[in-house]
Amino acid sequence: MSKERLVVAVVGATGAVGREMLKTLEDREFPAHEVRALASARSAGTTVPFKGGELTVRELTEDSFEGVDIALFSAGGGTSARFAPHAVKSGCVVVDNSSNWRMDERCPLVVPEVNPDALKLHNGIIANPNCSTIQMVVALKPLHDAAGVRRVVVSTYQAVSGTGQKAISELEKQVRQMFNMQEPEASVYPYQIAFNCLPHIDVFLEDGYTKEELKMVQETVKIMGDPSVKVTATTVRVPVFYGHSESLNIETEKKLTAAQARAVLAQAPGVRVLDNPSENIYPMAIHAAGEDETFVGRIREDHTIENGLNMWVVADNLRKGAALNAVQIAEELVERSLLDIADPGKFL
Amino acid sequence: MSKERLVVAVVGATGAVGREMLKTLEDREFPAHEVRALASARSAGTTVPFKGGELTVRELTEDSFEGVDIALFSAGGGTSARFAPHAVKSGCVVVDNSSNWRMDERCPLVVPEVNPDALKLHNGIIANPNCSTIQMVVALKPLHDAAGVRRVVVSTYQAVSGTGQKAISELEKQVRQMFNMQEPEASVYPYQIAFNCLPHIDVFLEDGYTKEELKMVQETVKIMGDPSVKVTATTVRVPVFYGHSESLNIETEKKLTAAQARAVLAQAPGVRVLDNPSENIYPMAIHAAGEDETFVGRIREDHTIENGLNMWVVADNLRKGAALNAVQIAEELVERSLLDIADPGKFL
């Protein structure tokens, strides 16, 4: 397959992540001969911006993937479950942003800075991890290599854009309502998100954890390829439009001083250390928005245990947390000539 | 001293906490014969609302405390350092909301639900703990009594009202600016707080922690009266007007199941358990605002350690986190007849 002839489809092209995927393909000059925008019948015929012009959105059907080499899916778990197998059947490699295939043993779950080699074993569907997991493992992996991460306690501060375009509009609308002395109306979230914190992301499970919290636990192990890395999470939605922040408490096998951790992270791919408290330099959502890197700061030794660190990790949840990571996976697939699918019928 | 003849002064009466102190004295029908509002010369002559009428603010001077039995200070550490000793000299018991006296061995640091007996040893100045510490220890103490708290990892989500009236105005102004396509201006905080998270509360110390984080570590030990309770903290300002939220990860000596922890907390003074995920019932800042209790929910066993719990703790930072706790201390002092000062010159 010549790079110059690649056909790429973006499924869910009208959503917050889909639009960011198109922008990322453009920004990174992905070597696509043609880019197709696919979405539900409701959006078919509308347009989305791409390379200074527009793409007309086509309806997603089982036949949409004829002649498509790579499809980037960001259209919800149900859509991925139904259509990704048909894409693969058509010889198209799928990079899926939903949670549907992430824990499926047939599907690698990949963050290119962490486990790019997992791509070698793909069967046609590669899963893109959850946004809050991606930025965490980008920061954890170099520390794991240096000192062996044993346990992580993470609390998140997640932007509404992680929920999608509707949630961005809801936060904006609620703020306007409140500033006009009206009651804020909640429909995307169970309660008002404006000027509030919601300790509730995705659905609740039987043990009291949310599915979002479980994703951080399970996906981290799968990506790091090490079941000894234990994670416990509390995931929280905050009234921020773009950029997830995370407070990480990390216990390692070997001692790392704050200075050593800083040095390790400064060399790590995809990481930018912003850590100079005396100059008020630390990562923040407003600075991470629109950026590709995962920002790490507030690196401190935790004095309550022998080998402990606290740190603050921020990334653009739509870019590194979703669109960018998916495009990076596609780039790796092209770079490593991994677009062949041995058994296109495997998922049907 | 007859309860009916008590004279109470509120120092810093025009600030966010000072106003809440007046409101709390009123709401709880504190047995004061007279309430005096004191503030800096700049505010003298203005009025503050009290019991349907108004109090004229007088200038705070060294002589302001003649005939005053209890003074509630909320006017910053410098003002407390300078004026509290003069108040005590006048025979007035001080309940101080600043950080100035908290770690002073001569001054009890009191949360009435946790260590009321510490009041017996006061020398004229009683310190009110930091807002983020108060709600945490209200939730920790019953668990400590039941199972022995060994280690706490806390990440906070703190409202701007904790900084004061100016910060409330700044968040509001920044939101208006952004919704009018203007650049948000930051003056109270180093960066924009609107739609952002700032991992920076109070000043940075040499080891990379903030003073706010150190307060949570040190004050918890002093209040709980047990140096074996280890706390590590990451304190974060979020764009919320009222109500601090906290994500707590707790390691105990003895095992507590989530159900056991819930039962212990349901019986605890000052605590209200809101923990029914299947009905979307959990604590939130918008519901805690204006309430006296500390709300606890999202109680889950932490599967990464033998005896671990995660939980989510929310309280009104101006009420339980400041004004209410100070008024509760004053109530205890009256109730227990602890208004005598053995050595009024001790702090001069």
XYZ file of C-alpha atoms in Angstrom:
696
model
C 0.000 0.000 0.000
C 1.514 3.325 -1.013
C 1.145 6.056 1.586
C 0.030 8.436 -1.109
C -3.089 6.418 -1.907
C -4.433 6.071 1.665
C -8.151 6.609 2.217
C -9.163 7.553 5.763
C -12.678 7.701 7.204
C -13.712 9.586 10.333
C -16.815 8.031 11.875
C -18.754 10.441 14.068
C -17.248 13.366 12.181
C -19.718 15.936 13.500
C -19.017 15.300 17.199
C -16.503 17.123 19.411
C -13.876 14.365 19.027
C -14.661 13.735 15.334
C -14.037 17.385 14.495
C -10.814 17.293 16.490
C -9.764 14.160 14.567
C -10.199 15.984 11.260
C -8.264 18.962 12.609
C -5.494 16.662 13.858
C -5.213 14.828 10.506
C -4.869 18.255 8.904
C -2.428 19.717 11.465
C -0.137 16.699 11.326
C -0.334 16.415 7.543
C -1.452 12.831 7.720
C -0.621 11.250 4.337
C -4.215 10.673 3.221
C -5.203 10.764 -0.418
C -8.832 11.103 0.645
C -10.655 11.740 3.915
C -14.299 10.738 4.278
C -16.612 12.125 6.941
C -19.217 9.651 8.183
C -21.992 10.106 10.713
C -25.552 9.068 11.459
C -28.317 9.602 8.906
C -29.396 12.692 10.874
C -26.120 14.495 10.035
C -25.761 13.207 6.457
C -25.572 16.064 3.964
C -24.203 18.583 6.492
C -20.583 19.678 6.191
C -17.560 19.734 8.475
C -14.476 21.925 8.003
C -11.291 20.324 6.632
C -8.147 21.867 5.121
C -9.726 25.248 4.509
C -12.678 23.691 2.721
C -15.498 21.438 3.749
C -16.301 17.746 3.684
C -19.862 16.648 3.060
C -20.924 14.178 5.738
C -22.149 10.830 4.404
C -24.405 8.412 6.232
C -22.612 5.597 8.036
C -23.691 2.200 6.671
C -22.203 -1.272 6.630
C -20.947 -0.514 3.132
C -19.228 2.775 4.014
C -15.787 1.180 4.240
C -15.271 -0.092 0.700
C -11.864 1.204 -0.376
C -11.149 2.746 3.049
C -7.770 1.870 4.588
C -8.123 3.343 8.075
C -11.261 4.371 9.947
C -11.109 6.514 13.068
C -14.295 5.849 15.056
C -15.682 8.244 17.635
C -19.387 7.602 17.581
C -20.209 5.773 20.811
C -19.903 2.162 21.887
C -23.066 0.925 20.167
C -22.039 2.304 16.789
C -18.559 0.832 17.141
C -19.922 -2.561 18.138
C -22.159 -2.644 15.104
C -20.035 -1.073 12.364
C -16.370 -1.732 13.225
C -16.663 -5.466 12.316
C -18.029 -4.475 8.889
C -15.194 -2.029 8.389
C -12.675 -4.782 9.182
C -14.526 -7.157 6.856
C -13.940 -4.550 4.118
C -10.195 -4.669 4.828
C -10.213 -1.391 6.767
C -8.224 -1.063 10.013
C -10.301 0.566 12.758
C -8.958 2.821 15.500
C -11.876 3.056 17.898
C -12.316 5.751 20.525
C -15.282 4.154 22.308
C -14.988 1.850 25.304
C -16.531 -1.063 23.372
C -13.392 -2.947 22.306
C -10.914 -1.769 24.908
C -10.915 -4.827 27.150
C -11.467 -7.279 24.260
C -8.458 -9.614 24.160
C -8.421 -9.504 20.378
C -7.888 -5.720 20.382
C -4.703 -3.935 21.401
C -5.273 -0.879 23.615
C -2.581 1.554 22.608
C -0.907 4.769 23.691
C 1.947 5.197 21.194
C 4.360 6.632 23.774
C 3.713 3.660 26.082
C 3.029 0.410 24.194
C 3.422 0.922 20.425
C 4.558 -2.678 19.940
C 1.103 -3.920 20.921
C 0.023 -2.756 17.451
C 1.897 -5.653 15.872
C -0.703 -8.080 17.161
C -3.786 -6.267 15.946
C -6.652 -8.099 14.232
C -8.199 -5.086 12.527
C -9.520 -3.167 15.519
C -7.260 -1.097 17.743
C -8.819 0.534 20.794
C -8.028 4.084 21.856
C -8.027 4.291 25.670
C -10.228 6.490 27.819
C -9.151 10.150 27.920
C -8.376 10.190 31.642
C -6.335 6.981 31.317
C -4.226 8.170 28.387
C -2.722 11.214 30.069
C -2.154 9.244 33.275
C -0.205 6.421 31.593
C 1.873 8.852 29.522
C 3.087 10.270 32.853
C 3.271 6.929 34.695
C 5.161 4.842 32.146
C 8.538 6.603 32.442
C 8.287 6.409 36.248
C 7.339 2.739 36.006
C 10.386 2.034 33.847
C 12.616 3.950 36.260
C 11.293 2.791 39.621
C 8.374 0.348 39.274
C 4.969 1.867 39.940
C 3.151 -0.228 42.569
C 0.047 1.796 43.442
C -1.665 4.939 42.187
C -4.392 6.945 43.911
C -5.884 9.291 41.325
C -8.527 11.992 41.615
C -9.598 13.651 38.383
C -10.853 17.106 37.424
C -12.454 16.416 34.035
C -13.683 18.940 31.477
C -17.208 18.822 30.060
C -15.892 18.433 26.503
C -15.126 14.830 27.478
C -18.868 14.260 27.421
C -19.231 15.869 24.007
C -20.573 18.913 22.236
C -23.899 18.829 24.112
C -22.168 19.135 27.456
C -20.078 22.083 26.264
C -23.340 23.792 25.281
C -24.977 22.847 28.579
C -22.252 24.411 30.716
C -22.378 27.575 28.632
C -26.168 27.719 28.792
C -26.283 27.136 32.545
C -23.799 29.954 33.156
C -25.888 32.320 31.006
C -29.067 31.289 32.822
C -27.515 31.863 36.249
C -26.100 35.246 35.246
C -29.611 36.185 34.100
C -31.112 35.140 37.445
C -32.730 32.032 35.957
C -32.618 28.488 37.288
C -29.955 26.493 35.436
C -31.450 23.570 33.512
C -29.638 20.220 33.513
C -30.246 17.637 30.822
C -26.856 16.153 29.847
C -25.782 15.690 33.473
C -28.111 14.731 36.352
C -27.325 18.047 38.101
C -26.045 21.509 37.323
C -22.345 21.459 36.340
C -21.903 25.254 36.307
C -20.023 26.294 39.480
C -20.321 22.751 40.826
C -18.312 19.494 40.972
C -20.008 16.205 40.031
C -18.352 13.080 41.504
C -20.034 11.022 38.829
C -18.688 10.168 35.357
C -20.283 7.373 33.322
C -22.609 4.899 35.064
C -22.364 3.514 38.587
C -21.373 -0.133 39.073
C -22.383 -2.494 41.861
C -19.363 -1.841 44.087
C -20.035 1.923 44.150
C -17.369 2.818 41.599
C -18.270 4.437 38.296
C -17.420 2.830 34.988
C -15.026 5.746 34.373
C -13.150 4.818 37.549
C -13.040 1.155 36.544
C -11.674 2.122 33.119
C -8.731 3.879 34.760
C -8.005 0.751 36.823
C -8.338 -1.844 34.052
C -7.033 0.066 31.063
C -3.878 1.131 32.900
C -2.975 -2.516 33.545
C -3.653 -3.502 29.934
C -1.663 -0.604 28.452
C 1.254 -0.900 30.857
C 1.164 -4.668 30.380
C 1.733 -5.189 34.096
C -1.015 -6.464 36.414
C 1.054 -5.441 39.437
C 0.246 -1.757 38.803
C -2.705 -1.081 41.100
C -4.902 1.947 40.569
C -7.759 3.327 42.642
C -9.668 6.275 41.188
C -12.209 8.960 41.977
C -13.373 10.662 38.787
C -15.004 14.063 38.957
C -16.537 16.409 36.407
C -15.656 20.068 36.929
C -16.912 23.252 35.209
C -14.024 23.465 32.741
C -14.571 23.380 28.966
C -11.279 21.870 27.744
C -8.471 20.028 29.532
C -8.540 17.248 32.108
C -6.461 17.671 35.281
C -5.434 14.803 37.536
C -4.011 14.616 41.031
C -1.796 11.515 41.227
C -0.348 9.906 44.329
C 2.179 7.262 43.283
C 3.947 4.547 45.261
C 7.019 3.068 43.625
C 9.153 0.005 44.242
C 12.393 1.987 44.244
C 12.835 5.438 45.749
C 12.652 8.392 43.370
C 13.324 11.866 44.706
C 11.243 14.686 43.261
C 14.321 15.830 41.329
C 14.871 12.331 39.916
C 11.210 12.021 38.912
C 11.410 15.437 37.249
C 14.519 14.384 35.320
C 12.921 11.114 34.190
C 9.762 12.889 33.040
C 11.719 15.641 31.266
C 13.158 12.942 28.952
C 9.887 11.111 28.403
C 8.094 11.118 25.041
C 4.920 13.188 24.923
C 5.559 14.737 28.345
C 6.318 18.363 29.126
C 7.380 19.136 32.675
C 6.023 22.477 33.948
C 7.265 22.582 37.505
C 8.642 25.754 38.961
C 6.399 26.752 41.871
C 8.462 29.803 42.808
C 7.552 31.286 39.416
C 3.938 29.992 39.585
C 4.689 27.504 36.835
C 2.491 24.409 36.931
C 0.148 22.699 34.471
C -3.362 24.100 34.007
C -6.325 23.238 31.797
C -6.352 26.674 30.127
C -2.761 26.229 28.952
C -3.115 22.585 27.911
C -6.099 23.234 25.656
C -5.011 22.953 22.021
C -1.657 21.376 22.915
C -0.403 17.870 22.103
C 1.722 17.167 25.173
C 0.787 15.811 28.565
C 1.877 18.391 31.115
C 3.275 17.318 34.495
C 4.053 19.487 37.494
C 3.684 19.888 41.271
C 6.104 16.951 41.569
C 6.675 16.371 45.295
C 7.844 13.558 47.521
C 5.033 12.122 49.619
C 6.387 12.089 53.153
C 3.765 9.607 54.423
C 5.328 6.576 52.728
C 8.850 5.513 51.919
C 8.682 5.733 48.115
C 5.892 8.131 47.299
C 5.300 10.983 44.885
C 2.481 13.440 44.314
C 2.038 15.116 40.961
C -0.442 17.058 38.842
C -1.043 15.940 35.251
C -2.970 17.953 32.651
C -3.731 17.334 28.975
C -6.196 18.386 26.307
C -8.790 15.631 26.631
C -9.988 16.018 23.043
C -6.449 15.937 21.603
C -4.110 13.622 23.528
C -7.122 12.171 25.345
C -8.862 11.198 22.111
C -8.219 12.556 18.597
C -4.445 12.940 18.714
C -3.862 9.541 20.276
C -6.044 7.937 17.581
C -4.181 9.743 14.782
C -0.832 8.816 16.363
C -1.950 5.168 16.277
C -2.860 5.562 12.603
C 0.562 7.113 11.941
C 2.284 4.167 13.630
C 0.232 1.717 11.572
C 1.325 3.428 8.361
C 4.915 3.876 9.480
C 5.241 0.212 10.451
C 3.249 -1.071 7.448
C 0.679 -2.698 9.699
C -2.426 -2.165 7.580
C -2.912 -5.793 6.559
C -5.651 -7.798 8.252
C -5.079 -11.556 8.399
C -8.696 -12.554 9.096
C -11.129 -9.803 8.036
C -14.109 -11.855 9.230
C -12.832 -12.218 12.810
C -15.257 -9.809 14.451
C -18.394 -10.752 12.506
C -20.920 35.664 83.750
C -24.611 35.472 82.901
C -25.303 34.270 79.363
C -27.773 37.086 78.931
C -25.118 39.778 79.323
C -22.609 38.437 76.772
C -20.958 40.897 74.424
C -19.581 39.461 71.190
C -17.344 41.171 68.636
C -16.854 40.082 65.042
C -13.489 41.258 63.717
C -13.371 41.514 59.939
C -17.151 41.900 59.862
C -17.278 43.129 56.256
C -15.501 40.108 54.763
C -17.090 36.964 53.343
C -16.467 34.977 56.560
C -17.272 37.921 58.858
C -20.686 38.342 57.266
C -21.284 34.612 57.565
C -20.298 34.798 61.260
C -22.954 37.445 61.876
C -25.513 35.396 59.975
C -24.580 32.271 61.969
C -24.830 34.076 65.318
C -28.304 35.188 64.207
C -29.417 31.820 62.782
C -28.347 29.894 65.869
C -29.732 32.501 68.279
C -26.399 32.880 70.005
C -27.137 34.309 73.468
C -25.468 37.688 72.903
C -26.691 40.829 74.614
C -24.706 42.888 72.134
C -22.829 42.188 68.900
C -20.157 44.599 67.704
C -18.876 44.713 64.139
C -15.202 45.626 63.824
C -13.050 46.079 60.730
C -10.206 48.161 59.337
C -10.410 51.966 59.287
C -11.326 51.764 55.600
C -14.645 50.040 56.410
C -15.451 51.985 59.594
C -18.811 53.743 59.344
C -20.248 51.316 56.783
C -22.946 48.902 57.878
C -23.446 45.144 57.807
C -26.801 43.351 58.052
C -27.753 41.708 61.352
C -31.116 40.476 62.682
C -33.161 42.368 60.137
C -31.360 45.622 60.915
C -27.833 46.838 60.497
C -24.703 47.137 62.573
C -22.422 50.113 62.075
C -18.861 48.924 61.585
C -16.335 50.400 64.031
C -12.620 50.674 63.493
C -10.566 47.880 65.035
C -8.095 49.271 67.590
C -6.226 47.851 70.570
C -8.983 49.281 72.770
C -11.884 47.718 70.851
C -12.257 44.825 73.297
C -13.147 46.640 76.524
C -16.245 44.894 77.862
C -16.219 42.270 75.096
C -16.497 38.641 76.245
C -15.874 36.766 72.990
C -14.281 38.008 69.780
C -14.573 36.057 66.543
C -11.643 37.077 64.342
C -11.621 36.674 60.591
C -9.358 39.407 59.380
C -6.149 37.736 58.231
C -3.102 36.469 60.066
C -1.411 39.849 60.503
C -4.443 41.419 62.128
C -4.866 38.437 64.447
C -1.209 38.494 65.421
C -1.425 42.147 66.326
C -4.858 42.491 67.916
C -5.735 39.114 69.485
C -3.210 39.591 72.344
C -4.829 42.953 73.161
C -8.261 41.364 73.145
C -7.061 38.710 75.596
C -5.435 41.390 77.727
C -8.902 42.993 77.964
C -10.298 39.686 79.260
C -11.885 38.744 75.951
C -11.644 35.165 74.665
C -10.622 35.091 70.985
C -11.750 32.494 68.443
C -9.442 33.141 65.521
C -10.087 32.010 61.976
C -6.650 32.920 60.590
C -3.720 30.517 60.405
C -1.652 32.663 62.781
C -2.227 30.825 66.086
C -3.149 27.367 64.840
C 0.144 25.615 65.460
C 0.970 27.683 68.577
C 1.210 25.261 71.509
C -0.567 27.726 73.765
C -3.668 27.695 71.537
C -6.099 24.806 71.176
C -7.135 24.067 67.584
C -10.720 22.940 67.822
C -13.457 21.287 65.814
C -16.270 20.825 68.338
C -17.379 17.460 66.915
C -13.797 16.158 67.155
C -11.877 17.586 70.114
C -14.119 19.805 72.251
C -12.186 18.922 75.406
C -9.149 20.750 74.066
C -11.033 23.949 74.924
C -10.463 23.300 78.634
C -6.791 24.174 78.230
C -7.216 27.476 76.429
C -5.235 30.564 77.376
C -7.506 33.119 75.768
C -6.964 32.336 72.091
C -8.628 29.379 70.397
C -7.733 28.721 66.783
C -10.315 27.761 64.181
C -8.757 25.301 61.717
C -8.388 25.765 57.999
C -11.619 25.243 56.046
C -10.354 22.229 54.089
C -9.076 20.601 57.296
C -12.311 21.050 59.261
C -14.563 19.112 56.913
C -11.939 16.401 56.500
C -11.505 15.765 60.236
C -15.273 15.798 60.850
C -15.430 12.849 58.437
C -12.177 11.188 59.581
C -12.665 11.236 63.352
C -15.495 8.669 63.533
C -13.525 6.351 61.225
C -10.417 6.882 63.355
C -12.335 5.926 66.486
C -13.765 2.854 64.768
C -10.757 1.557 62.885
C -7.661 3.742 63.383
C -6.840 6.008 60.466
C -3.223 5.468 59.422
C -2.833 7.422 56.175
C -4.933 9.816 54.111
C -4.340 10.937 50.525
C -6.538 13.961 49.900
C -7.156 16.021 46.771
C -9.336 19.083 47.177
C -11.747 20.982 44.950
C -11.972 24.341 46.741
C -14.415 27.171 46.103
C -13.263 30.737 45.456
C -15.201 32.017 48.482
C -12.434 30.471 50.572
C -10.198 33.261 49.298
C -12.766 35.935 50.171
C -15.219 38.386 48.663
C -12.689 39.646 46.091
C -12.255 36.188 44.624
C -16.012 35.686 44.346
C -16.163 38.922 42.362
C -13.172 37.929 40.245
C -14.711 34.620 39.142
C -17.964 36.378 38.294
C -16.163 39.135 36.393
C -13.981 36.698 34.440
C -17.025 34.708 33.335
C -18.765 37.905 32.160
C -15.628 38.990 30.301
C -15.272 35.646 28.535
C -18.960 35.553 27.570
C -18.476 39.015 26.074
C -15.462 37.849 24.053
C -13.016 39.752 26.250
C -9.796 38.471 27.807
C -10.424 37.502 31.444
C -8.380 39.622 33.859
C -6.730 37.948 36.863
C -5.701 39.917 39.921
C -6.662 37.872 43.014
C -5.209 34.641 41.587
C -2.082 34.417 39.411
C -4.168 32.989 36.531
C -7.736 32.862 35.319
C -9.926 30.735 37.611
C -13.003 30.777 35.345
C -13.280 27.390 33.564
C -9.870 26.396 34.946
C -8.333 24.484 37.878
C -5.465 26.060 39.832
C -3.258 23.565 41.721
C -2.086 26.389 43.944
C -3.670 27.560 47.223
C -1.719 29.829 49.577
C 2.048 30.197 49.099
C 4.559 27.581 47.950
C 7.040 26.175 50.474
C 10.558 24.894 49.862
C 9.594 21.236 49.441
C 7.133 22.042 46.659
C 4.005 21.800 48.820
C 1.757 24.786 49.370
C 1.062 26.172 52.816
C -2.569 25.033 52.364
C -1.352 21.462 51.858
C 0.906 21.681 54.932
C -2.036 22.982 56.984
C -4.036 19.863 56.147
C -1.108 17.679 57.261
C -0.243 19.497 60.497
C -3.664 20.648 61.657
C -5.157 17.166 61.262
C -2.572 15.720 63.642
C -3.117 18.489 66.184
C -6.930 18.245 66.088
C -7.049 14.446 66.109
C -4.390 14.466 68.839
C -2.586 11.573 67.172
C 0.736 11.983 65.367
C 0.321 8.567 63.778
C -2.345 9.945 61.400
C -0.395 10.734 58.240
C -1.841 13.025 55.595
C -0.564 13.950 52.142
C -2.495 16.608 50.256
C -2.927 18.257 46.876
C -5.079 21.372 47.198
C -6.757 22.805 44.129
C -8.928 25.856 43.467
C -11.866 25.203 41.148
C -14.417 27.570 39.561
C -17.089 27.032 42.217
C -18.461 29.905 44.323
C -19.463 28.083 47.532
C -18.638 24.625 48.896
C -15.368 22.727 49.127
C -15.274 19.137 47.851
C -12.596 16.613 48.807
C -11.574 13.247 47.440
C -10.237 11.166 50.338
C -8.341 7.895 50.150
C -8.042 6.439 53.648
C -5.975 3.561 55.013
C -7.086 2.176 58.363
C -5.541 -0.129 60.936
C -8.609 -2.386 61.075
C -10.740 -3.352 58.107
C -13.936 -1.375 57.543
C -16.264 -2.422 54.761
C -18.019 0.341 52.868
C -21.237 -0.597 54.678
C -19.510 -0.418 58.065
C -17.966 2.956 57.253
C -21.360 4.212 56.120
C -22.950 3.036 59.372
C -20.233 4.669 61.492
C -20.558 7.958 59.605
C -24.358 7.910 59.762
C -24.081 8.078 63.590
C -21.356 10.729 63.651
C -22.010 14.267 64.892
C -22.065 16.934 62.192
C -22.011 14.358 59.380
C -24.747 13.613 56.874
C -24.250 10.563 54.677
C -25.527 11.076 51.113
C -24.598 7.843 49.440
C -26.996 6.156 47.096
C -25.356 6.053 43.666
C -28.224 4.162 42.017
C -30.424 7.207 42.718
C -27.635 9.676 41.843
C -27.356 10.674 45.477
C -23.923 11.960 46.457
C -22.618 15.176 48.015
C -22.180 18.247 45.815
C -21.087 21.840 46.396
C -24.389 23.278 45.151
C -26.326 21.297 47.763
C -23.885 21.894 50.626
C -23.948 25.682 50.240
C -25.896 27.213 53.115
C -25.923 23.951 55.115
C -24.267 23.203 58.450
C -23.408 19.543 58.001
C -20.410 17.889 56.419
C -21.738 15.653 53.644
C -20.077 12.304 52.923
C -20.737 9.968 50.026
C -19.160 7.817 47.304
C -17.985 5.526 50.117
C -16.167 2.602 48.470
C -13.618 0.007 49.486
C -10.238 0.629 47.892
C -9.281 -2.717 46.364
C -5.577 -1.805 46.020
C -4.821 -2.152 49.745
C -6.083 -4.378 52.526
C -7.884 -1.753 54.618
C -8.708 1.098 52.297
C -11.638 3.401 51.646
C -12.380 6.118 49.118
C -14.924 8.794 49.857
C -16.140 12.239 48.783
C -16.612 14.935 51.420
C -18.357 18.252 50.826
C -19.167 21.168 53.133
C -19.957 24.853 52.964
C -16.486 26.320 53.386
C -17.797 29.603 54.791
C -20.101 27.893 57.322
C -18.628 24.654 58.693
C -15.282 25.581 57.174
C -15.145 28.917 59.009
C -18.043 30.850 60.553
C -20.112 27.987 61.922
C -17.142 26.196 63.450
C -16.078 29.453 65.164
C -19.592 30.047 66.516
C -19.815 26.410 67.669
C -16.562 26.957 69.593
C -18.073 30.089 71.176
C -21.180 28.091 72.097
C -19.048 25.405 73.764
C -17.124 28.055 75.692
C -20.386 29.497 77.021
C -21.958 26.098 77.661
C -18.923 24.881 79.619
C -18.336 28.206 81.366
C -14.860 28.523 79.910
C -14.710 32.290 79.455
C -12.210 32.968 82.240
C -8.608 33.735 81.288
C -5.985 32.872 83.909
C -3.189 35.042 82.510
C -4.533 37.814 80.266
C -1.016 39.075 79.522
C 0.227 35.734 78.169
C 0.324 36.712 74.501
C 1.684 40.229 74.898
